[in-house]
Short mmCIF file of N, CA and C in Angstrom, two decimals:
data_model
loop_
_atom_site.label_atom_id
_atom_site.label_comp_id
_atom_site.label_asym_id
_atom_site.label_seq_id
_atom_site.Cartn_x
_atom_site.Cartn_y
_atom_site.Cartn_z
N MET A 1 0.81 -1.19 0.00
CA MET A 1 0.00 0.00 0.00
C MET A 1 0.86 1.26 0.00
N LYS A 2 1.97 1.23 0.81
CA LYS A 2 2.86 2.38 0.87
C LYS A 2 3.49 2.65 -0.48
N LYS A 3 3.87 1.60 -1.20
CA LYS A 3 4.48 1.77 -2.51
C LYS A 3 3.49 2.37 -3.50
N ALA A 4 2.27 1.94 -3.44
CA ALA A 4 1.24 2.48 -4.34
C ALA A 4 1.00 3.96 -4.03
N PHE A 5 0.97 4.31 -2.75
CA PHE A 5 0.76 5.71 -2.37
C PHE A 5 1.94 6.57 -2.82
N SER A 6 3.16 6.08 -2.61
CA SER A 6 4.36 6.80 -3.04
C SER A 6 4.36 6.97 -4.56
N PHE A 7 3.97 5.93 -5.26
CA PHE A 7 3.90 6.00 -6.72
C PHE A 7 2.88 7.06 -7.15
N LEU A 8 1.74 7.11 -6.50
CA LEU A 8 0.71 8.11 -6.83
C LEU A 8 1.21 9.53 -6.56
N VAL A 9 1.94 9.73 -5.47
CA VAL A 9 2.48 11.06 -5.13
C VAL A 9 3.48 11.49 -6.20
N VAL A 10 4.37 10.60 -6.58
CA VAL A 10 5.37 10.91 -7.61
C VAL A 10 4.67 11.20 -8.94
N LEU A 11 3.68 10.40 -9.28
CA LEU A 11 2.93 10.59 -10.51
C LEU A 11 2.20 11.93 -10.51
N MET A 12 1.60 12.29 -9.39
CA MET A 12 0.89 13.58 -9.27
C MET A 12 1.88 14.74 -9.42
N CYS A 13 3.03 14.64 -8.77
CA CYS A 13 4.05 15.69 -8.88
C CYS A 13 4.52 15.83 -10.32
N LEU A 14 4.71 14.73 -10.99
CA LEU A 14 5.12 14.74 -12.39
C LEU A 14 4.06 15.39 -13.27
N LEU A 15 2.81 15.06 -13.06
CA LEU A 15 1.72 15.66 -13.83
C LEU A 15 1.60 17.16 -13.58
N VAL A 16 1.72 17.58 -12.34
CA VAL A 16 1.67 19.01 -12.02
C VAL A 16 2.83 19.74 -12.69
N SER A 17 4.00 19.16 -12.67
CA SER A 17 5.18 19.77 -13.32
C SER A 17 4.96 19.92 -14.82
N ILE A 18 4.43 18.88 -15.43
CA ILE A 18 4.16 18.94 -16.89
C ILE A 18 3.13 20.02 -17.20
N ILE A 19 2.11 20.12 -16.40
CA ILE A 19 1.07 21.14 -16.61
C ILE A 19 1.67 22.54 -16.45
N LEU A 20 2.48 22.75 -15.42
CA LEU A 20 3.08 24.06 -15.19
C LEU A 20 4.03 24.44 -16.31
N ILE A 21 4.82 23.50 -16.77
CA ILE A 21 5.74 23.77 -17.87
C ILE A 21 4.95 24.07 -19.14
N GLY A 22 3.91 23.32 -19.39
CA GLY A 22 3.08 23.56 -20.57
C GLY A 22 2.38 24.90 -20.52
N CYS A 23 1.90 25.31 -19.37
CA CYS A 23 1.22 26.60 -19.23
C CYS A 23 2.18 27.77 -19.36
N ARG A 24 3.43 27.55 -19.05
CA ARG A 24 4.41 28.62 -19.16
C ARG A 24 4.49 29.17 -20.57
N ARG A 25 4.28 28.35 -21.55
CA ARG A 25 4.33 28.79 -22.94
C ARG A 25 3.28 29.86 -23.23
N PHE A 26 2.17 29.83 -22.53
CA PHE A 26 1.11 30.81 -22.77
C PHE A 26 1.41 32.14 -22.09
N ASN A 27 2.40 32.19 -21.21
CA ASN A 27 2.75 33.41 -20.52
C ASN A 27 3.91 34.15 -21.17
N LEU A 28 4.29 33.75 -22.35
CA LEU A 28 5.38 34.43 -23.04
C LEU A 28 4.90 35.78 -23.53
N THR A 29 5.76 36.78 -23.40
CA THR A 29 5.41 38.12 -23.86
C THR A 29 6.58 38.72 -24.64
N ILE A 30 6.24 39.62 -25.55
CA ILE A 30 7.26 40.33 -26.30
C ILE A 30 7.70 41.54 -25.46
N LYS A 31 8.99 41.69 -25.31
CA LYS A 31 9.57 42.81 -24.58
C LYS A 31 10.30 43.69 -25.58
N LEU A 32 10.14 45.02 -25.44
CA LEU A 32 10.76 45.97 -26.36
C LEU A 32 11.82 46.80 -25.65
N ASN A 33 12.76 47.34 -26.42
CA ASN A 33 13.74 48.24 -25.84
C ASN A 33 13.16 49.63 -25.61
N ALA A 34 11.98 49.93 -26.17
CA ALA A 34 11.27 51.20 -25.93
C ALA A 34 9.82 51.02 -26.34
N ASN A 35 8.91 51.65 -25.60
CA ASN A 35 7.49 51.62 -25.97
C ASN A 35 7.10 52.83 -26.80
N GLU A 36 7.94 53.86 -26.75
CA GLU A 36 7.70 55.05 -27.55
C GLU A 36 9.04 55.57 -28.06
N VAL A 37 9.06 55.99 -29.31
CA VAL A 37 10.29 56.50 -29.92
C VAL A 37 9.97 57.86 -30.53
N ILE A 38 10.84 58.82 -30.28
CA ILE A 38 10.71 60.14 -30.88
C ILE A 38 11.91 60.36 -31.79
N LEU A 39 11.62 60.59 -33.07
CA LEU A 39 12.66 60.78 -34.07
C LEU A 39 12.47 62.10 -34.79
N CYS A 40 13.49 62.54 -35.47
CA CYS A 40 13.39 63.65 -36.40
C CYS A 40 13.42 63.07 -37.81
N VAL A 41 12.86 63.79 -38.76
CA VAL A 41 12.82 63.32 -40.15
C VAL A 41 14.24 62.95 -40.58
N GLY A 42 14.39 61.78 -41.19
CA GLY A 42 15.68 61.31 -41.67
C GLY A 42 16.41 60.40 -40.70
N GLU A 43 16.02 60.40 -39.43
CA GLU A 43 16.69 59.56 -38.44
C GLU A 43 16.17 58.12 -38.51
N SER A 44 16.97 57.21 -37.95
CA SER A 44 16.59 55.80 -37.91
C SER A 44 16.65 55.29 -36.48
N TYR A 45 15.94 54.20 -36.24
CA TYR A 45 15.91 53.57 -34.92
C TYR A 45 15.71 52.07 -35.10
N GLN A 46 16.51 51.27 -34.41
CA GLN A 46 16.40 49.81 -34.48
C GLN A 46 15.55 49.30 -33.33
N VAL A 47 14.41 48.70 -33.65
CA VAL A 47 13.57 48.06 -32.63
C VAL A 47 14.20 46.71 -32.33
N MET A 48 14.33 46.38 -31.04
CA MET A 48 14.96 45.12 -30.64
C MET A 48 14.03 44.33 -29.74
N PRO A 49 13.03 43.67 -30.32
CA PRO A 49 12.12 42.88 -29.50
C PRO A 49 12.76 41.56 -29.07
N THR A 50 12.36 41.11 -27.89
CA THR A 50 12.75 39.78 -27.42
C THR A 50 11.51 39.14 -26.81
N VAL A 51 11.53 37.83 -26.70
CA VAL A 51 10.42 37.13 -26.05
C VAL A 51 10.85 36.80 -24.64
N GLU A 52 10.16 37.44 -23.69
CA GLU A 52 10.47 37.24 -22.28
C GLU A 52 10.08 35.82 -21.87
N ASN A 53 10.95 35.14 -21.19
CA ASN A 53 10.78 33.75 -20.74
C ASN A 53 10.80 32.75 -21.89
N GLY A 54 11.16 33.19 -23.06
CA GLY A 54 11.21 32.30 -24.21
C GLY A 54 12.51 31.52 -24.26
N THR A 55 12.44 30.33 -24.82
CA THR A 55 13.64 29.49 -24.91
C THR A 55 14.09 29.31 -26.36
N GLU A 56 13.32 29.85 -27.29
CA GLU A 56 13.64 29.70 -28.71
C GLU A 56 14.14 31.02 -29.28
N ASN A 57 14.69 30.96 -30.48
CA ASN A 57 14.98 32.17 -31.24
C ASN A 57 13.75 32.47 -32.07
N TYR A 58 13.17 33.63 -31.86
CA TYR A 58 11.94 33.99 -32.54
C TYR A 58 12.21 35.00 -33.64
N GLU A 59 11.41 34.93 -34.69
CA GLU A 59 11.43 35.94 -35.74
C GLU A 59 10.18 36.79 -35.58
N PHE A 60 10.30 38.06 -35.93
CA PHE A 60 9.22 39.01 -35.69
C PHE A 60 8.69 39.60 -36.99
N ASP A 61 7.40 39.92 -36.97
CA ASP A 61 6.76 40.67 -38.05
C ASP A 61 6.51 42.08 -37.54
N TYR A 62 6.67 43.06 -38.44
CA TYR A 62 6.46 44.46 -38.10
C TYR A 62 5.42 45.03 -39.05
N GLU A 63 4.33 45.54 -38.49
CA GLU A 63 3.28 46.16 -39.31
C GLU A 63 3.23 47.65 -38.96
N VAL A 64 3.60 48.49 -39.95
CA VAL A 64 3.56 49.93 -39.75
C VAL A 64 2.17 50.41 -40.14
N VAL A 65 1.48 51.09 -39.22
CA VAL A 65 0.12 51.53 -39.48
C VAL A 65 0.10 52.60 -40.56
N ASP A 66 0.97 53.61 -40.50
CA ASP A 66 1.05 54.64 -41.53
C ASP A 66 2.43 54.63 -42.16
N GLN A 67 2.53 54.00 -43.33
CA GLN A 67 3.83 53.82 -43.98
C GLN A 67 4.34 55.09 -44.65
N THR A 68 3.56 56.17 -44.64
CA THR A 68 4.07 57.43 -45.18
C THR A 68 4.93 58.15 -44.14
N ILE A 69 4.82 57.76 -42.88
CA ILE A 69 5.58 58.41 -41.81
C ILE A 69 6.85 57.62 -41.48
N ILE A 70 6.73 56.30 -41.45
CA ILE A 70 7.86 55.43 -41.08
C ILE A 70 8.06 54.36 -42.14
N GLU A 71 9.31 54.14 -42.50
CA GLU A 71 9.68 53.03 -43.37
C GLU A 71 10.31 51.96 -42.48
N ASN A 72 9.92 50.71 -42.69
CA ASN A 72 10.42 49.61 -41.87
C ASN A 72 11.23 48.64 -42.72
N ASN A 73 12.41 48.29 -42.22
CA ASN A 73 13.24 47.27 -42.85
C ASN A 73 13.64 46.28 -41.77
N ASN A 74 12.76 45.31 -41.51
CA ASN A 74 13.00 44.27 -40.50
C ASN A 74 13.34 44.85 -39.13
N GLY A 75 12.55 45.85 -38.70
CA GLY A 75 12.74 46.44 -37.39
C GLY A 75 13.59 47.69 -37.38
N LEU A 76 14.25 48.01 -38.50
CA LEU A 76 14.98 49.26 -38.60
C LEU A 76 14.01 50.30 -39.15
N LEU A 77 13.64 51.25 -38.29
CA LEU A 77 12.64 52.25 -38.65
C LEU A 77 13.34 53.50 -39.13
N LYS A 78 12.86 54.06 -40.23
CA LYS A 78 13.39 55.32 -40.75
C LYS A 78 12.27 56.33 -40.83
N ALA A 79 12.49 57.51 -40.25
CA ALA A 79 11.48 58.57 -40.23
C ALA A 79 11.44 59.26 -41.60
N LEU A 80 10.26 59.23 -42.24
CA LEU A 80 10.11 59.82 -43.57
C LEU A 80 9.52 61.23 -43.53
N LYS A 81 8.55 61.44 -42.66
CA LYS A 81 7.93 62.76 -42.56
C LYS A 81 7.35 62.91 -41.16
N ALA A 82 7.02 64.15 -40.81
CA ALA A 82 6.49 64.44 -39.48
C ALA A 82 5.12 63.78 -39.31
N GLY A 83 4.86 63.29 -38.12
CA GLY A 83 3.58 62.66 -37.80
C GLY A 83 3.73 61.67 -36.68
N GLN A 84 2.67 60.92 -36.45
CA GLN A 84 2.67 59.92 -35.40
C GLN A 84 2.02 58.65 -35.94
N THR A 85 2.61 57.51 -35.63
CA THR A 85 2.05 56.24 -36.07
C THR A 85 2.43 55.15 -35.08
N ASN A 86 1.92 53.97 -35.29
CA ASN A 86 2.23 52.81 -34.45
C ASN A 86 2.83 51.70 -35.30
N ILE A 87 3.66 50.91 -34.67
CA ILE A 87 4.19 49.70 -35.30
C ILE A 87 3.74 48.55 -34.42
N ILE A 88 3.05 47.59 -35.04
CA ILE A 88 2.56 46.41 -34.32
C ILE A 88 3.56 45.29 -34.56
N ILE A 89 4.07 44.73 -33.48
CA ILE A 89 5.11 43.70 -33.56
C ILE A 89 4.52 42.39 -33.07
N SER A 90 4.71 41.35 -33.89
CA SER A 90 4.21 40.03 -33.52
C SER A 90 5.28 38.98 -33.81
N VAL A 91 5.12 37.82 -33.22
CA VAL A 91 6.04 36.71 -33.45
C VAL A 91 5.54 35.95 -34.67
N LYS A 92 6.43 35.74 -35.65
CA LYS A 92 6.05 35.02 -36.87
C LYS A 92 5.57 33.62 -36.52
N GLY A 93 4.39 33.26 -37.03
CA GLY A 93 3.88 31.91 -36.88
C GLY A 93 3.48 31.50 -35.48
N ASN A 94 3.28 32.47 -34.58
CA ASN A 94 2.91 32.11 -33.22
C ASN A 94 1.84 33.07 -32.72
N ASP A 95 0.60 32.64 -32.77
CA ASP A 95 -0.51 33.49 -32.34
C ASP A 95 -0.79 33.35 -30.83
N LYS A 96 0.00 32.56 -30.13
CA LYS A 96 -0.20 32.40 -28.68
C LYS A 96 0.51 33.51 -27.90
N ILE A 97 1.42 34.22 -28.56
CA ILE A 97 2.13 35.32 -27.90
C ILE A 97 1.48 36.61 -28.38
N ASP A 98 0.98 37.41 -27.44
CA ASP A 98 0.28 38.65 -27.78
C ASP A 98 1.19 39.63 -28.51
N ASP A 99 0.60 40.35 -29.48
CA ASP A 99 1.31 41.41 -30.19
C ASP A 99 1.57 42.57 -29.23
N VAL A 100 2.56 43.38 -29.56
CA VAL A 100 2.81 44.62 -28.82
C VAL A 100 2.87 45.77 -29.83
N THR A 101 2.63 46.97 -29.32
CA THR A 101 2.62 48.15 -30.18
C THR A 101 3.63 49.16 -29.66
N ILE A 102 4.38 49.74 -30.58
CA ILE A 102 5.31 50.80 -30.24
C ILE A 102 4.81 52.07 -30.92
N ASN A 103 4.76 53.16 -30.17
CA ASN A 103 4.31 54.44 -30.67
C ASN A 103 5.52 55.21 -31.20
N VAL A 104 5.41 55.74 -32.42
CA VAL A 104 6.52 56.48 -33.01
C VAL A 104 6.05 57.89 -33.36
N ILE A 105 6.78 58.88 -32.85
CA ILE A 105 6.51 60.28 -33.14
C ILE A 105 7.67 60.82 -33.95
N VAL A 106 7.36 61.44 -35.09
CA VAL A 106 8.39 62.01 -35.95
C VAL A 106 8.19 63.52 -35.99
N ASN A 107 9.25 64.24 -35.65
CA ASN A 107 9.22 65.70 -35.67
C ASN A 107 10.00 66.23 -36.87
N GLU A 108 9.55 67.36 -37.39
CA GLU A 108 10.30 68.08 -38.42
C GLU A 108 11.53 68.69 -37.78
N ILE A 109 12.58 68.78 -38.54
CA ILE A 109 13.74 69.53 -38.07
C ILE A 109 13.55 70.96 -38.51
N THR A 110 13.57 71.85 -37.57
CA THR A 110 13.44 73.26 -37.91
C THR A 110 14.73 73.97 -37.56
N ALA A 111 15.16 74.82 -38.44
CA ALA A 111 16.40 75.56 -38.22
C ALA A 111 16.08 77.03 -38.05
N THR A 112 16.75 77.63 -37.12
CA THR A 112 16.61 79.07 -36.93
C THR A 112 17.99 79.69 -36.90
N SER A 113 18.08 80.87 -37.36
CA SER A 113 19.35 81.58 -37.38
C SER A 113 19.36 82.58 -36.23
N ILE A 114 20.33 82.46 -35.38
CA ILE A 114 20.48 83.41 -34.29
C ILE A 114 21.88 84.02 -34.42
N LEU A 115 22.04 84.80 -35.42
CA LEU A 115 23.31 85.47 -35.68
C LEU A 115 23.11 86.94 -35.40
N THR A 116 23.75 87.42 -34.34
CA THR A 116 23.54 88.82 -33.95
C THR A 116 24.46 89.76 -34.72
N MET A 117 25.57 89.26 -35.19
CA MET A 117 26.51 90.10 -35.92
C MET A 117 26.13 90.07 -37.41
N THR A 118 25.98 91.24 -38.00
CA THR A 118 25.62 91.29 -39.42
C THR A 118 26.81 91.63 -40.30
N GLU A 119 27.82 92.26 -39.73
CA GLU A 119 29.01 92.61 -40.51
C GLU A 119 30.26 92.36 -39.68
N LEU A 120 31.35 92.00 -40.37
CA LEU A 120 32.62 91.80 -39.71
C LEU A 120 33.72 92.23 -40.66
N TYR A 121 34.56 93.16 -40.21
CA TYR A 121 35.67 93.64 -41.02
C TYR A 121 36.96 93.16 -40.40
N LEU A 122 37.78 92.50 -41.20
CA LEU A 122 39.07 91.99 -40.73
C LEU A 122 40.17 92.53 -41.63
N SER A 123 41.31 92.81 -41.01
CA SER A 123 42.47 93.16 -41.82
C SER A 123 43.12 91.87 -42.30
N ASN A 124 44.15 91.97 -43.09
CA ASN A 124 44.78 90.78 -43.69
C ASN A 124 45.27 89.77 -42.68
N SER A 125 45.73 90.19 -41.54
CA SER A 125 46.31 89.25 -40.57
C SER A 125 45.33 88.86 -39.45
N GLU A 126 44.16 89.43 -39.42
CA GLU A 126 43.21 89.14 -38.36
C GLU A 126 42.44 87.84 -38.64
N VAL A 127 42.08 87.17 -37.56
CA VAL A 127 41.31 85.93 -37.65
C VAL A 127 40.13 86.05 -36.69
N TYR A 128 38.99 85.55 -37.11
CA TYR A 128 37.81 85.53 -36.23
C TYR A 128 37.28 84.10 -36.21
N GLN A 129 37.13 83.56 -35.02
CA GLN A 129 36.64 82.18 -34.87
C GLN A 129 35.14 82.21 -34.60
N MET A 130 34.37 81.54 -35.45
CA MET A 130 32.93 81.43 -35.24
C MET A 130 32.62 80.07 -34.64
N THR A 131 31.69 80.04 -33.72
CA THR A 131 31.20 78.77 -33.17
C THR A 131 29.69 78.75 -33.30
N TRP A 132 29.12 77.56 -33.35
CA TRP A 132 27.68 77.42 -33.49
C TRP A 132 27.23 76.11 -32.87
N LYS A 133 25.95 76.03 -32.66
CA LYS A 133 25.35 74.82 -32.15
C LYS A 133 24.05 74.59 -32.92
N VAL A 134 23.86 73.38 -33.39
CA VAL A 134 22.65 73.03 -34.13
C VAL A 134 21.68 72.37 -33.16
N ALA A 135 20.42 72.79 -33.24
CA ALA A 135 19.39 72.19 -32.39
C ALA A 135 18.30 71.64 -33.29
N PRO A 136 17.69 70.54 -32.97
CA PRO A 136 17.99 69.67 -31.84
C PRO A 136 19.31 68.93 -32.04
N GLU A 137 19.84 68.41 -30.96
CA GLU A 137 21.14 67.75 -31.02
C GLU A 137 21.16 66.55 -31.95
N LYS A 138 19.99 65.92 -32.15
CA LYS A 138 19.92 64.74 -33.02
C LYS A 138 20.05 65.11 -34.49
N ALA A 139 19.88 66.39 -34.81
CA ALA A 139 19.93 66.83 -36.20
C ALA A 139 21.36 66.77 -36.72
N SER A 140 21.49 66.74 -38.02
CA SER A 140 22.81 66.76 -38.64
C SER A 140 23.52 68.05 -38.22
N GLN A 141 24.78 67.96 -37.91
CA GLN A 141 25.55 69.13 -37.48
C GLN A 141 26.17 69.86 -38.65
N GLU A 142 25.81 69.50 -39.85
CA GLU A 142 26.36 70.15 -41.04
C GLU A 142 25.72 71.53 -41.22
N ILE A 143 26.57 72.53 -41.44
CA ILE A 143 26.10 73.90 -41.68
C ILE A 143 26.71 74.37 -42.98
N ILE A 144 25.90 74.97 -43.80
CA ILE A 144 26.37 75.52 -45.08
C ILE A 144 26.31 77.03 -44.99
N PHE A 145 27.45 77.68 -45.23
CA PHE A 145 27.51 79.13 -45.20
C PHE A 145 27.42 79.67 -46.63
N THR A 146 26.63 80.69 -46.79
CA THR A 146 26.52 81.36 -48.08
C THR A 146 26.66 82.86 -47.85
N SER A 147 27.06 83.55 -48.89
CA SER A 147 27.13 85.01 -48.77
C SER A 147 26.45 85.66 -49.95
#
């Protein structure tokens, strides 16, 4: 009788373990490196989703809601124009893992000139050093001077 009872206890523990391990697959979630991204036109951002508690290597699908604002190349997002859109990320071939959404805001780069000096006269040996700062910092730091 003791052996039968011990066998039943071991069998029950084994069944509970199998059920818990099997249920774990339903608790998998996609984790993102950011839930919201703010870009300027022309900038790029790499989305890096992972499956939390996952044991496999997963491939992801990316659905851009408004493709006129963001271009997607396998998770590499490029800002095309100002606006706001969402990217829905899902695991390829696995509908048991819930999709996640990342919000993307794209701002126009606006430039303003804050040059207080309108004229500068230098003799042949004089030098004048100009310094500048481009805002926002994410924008290209290239400046073109014209006269």
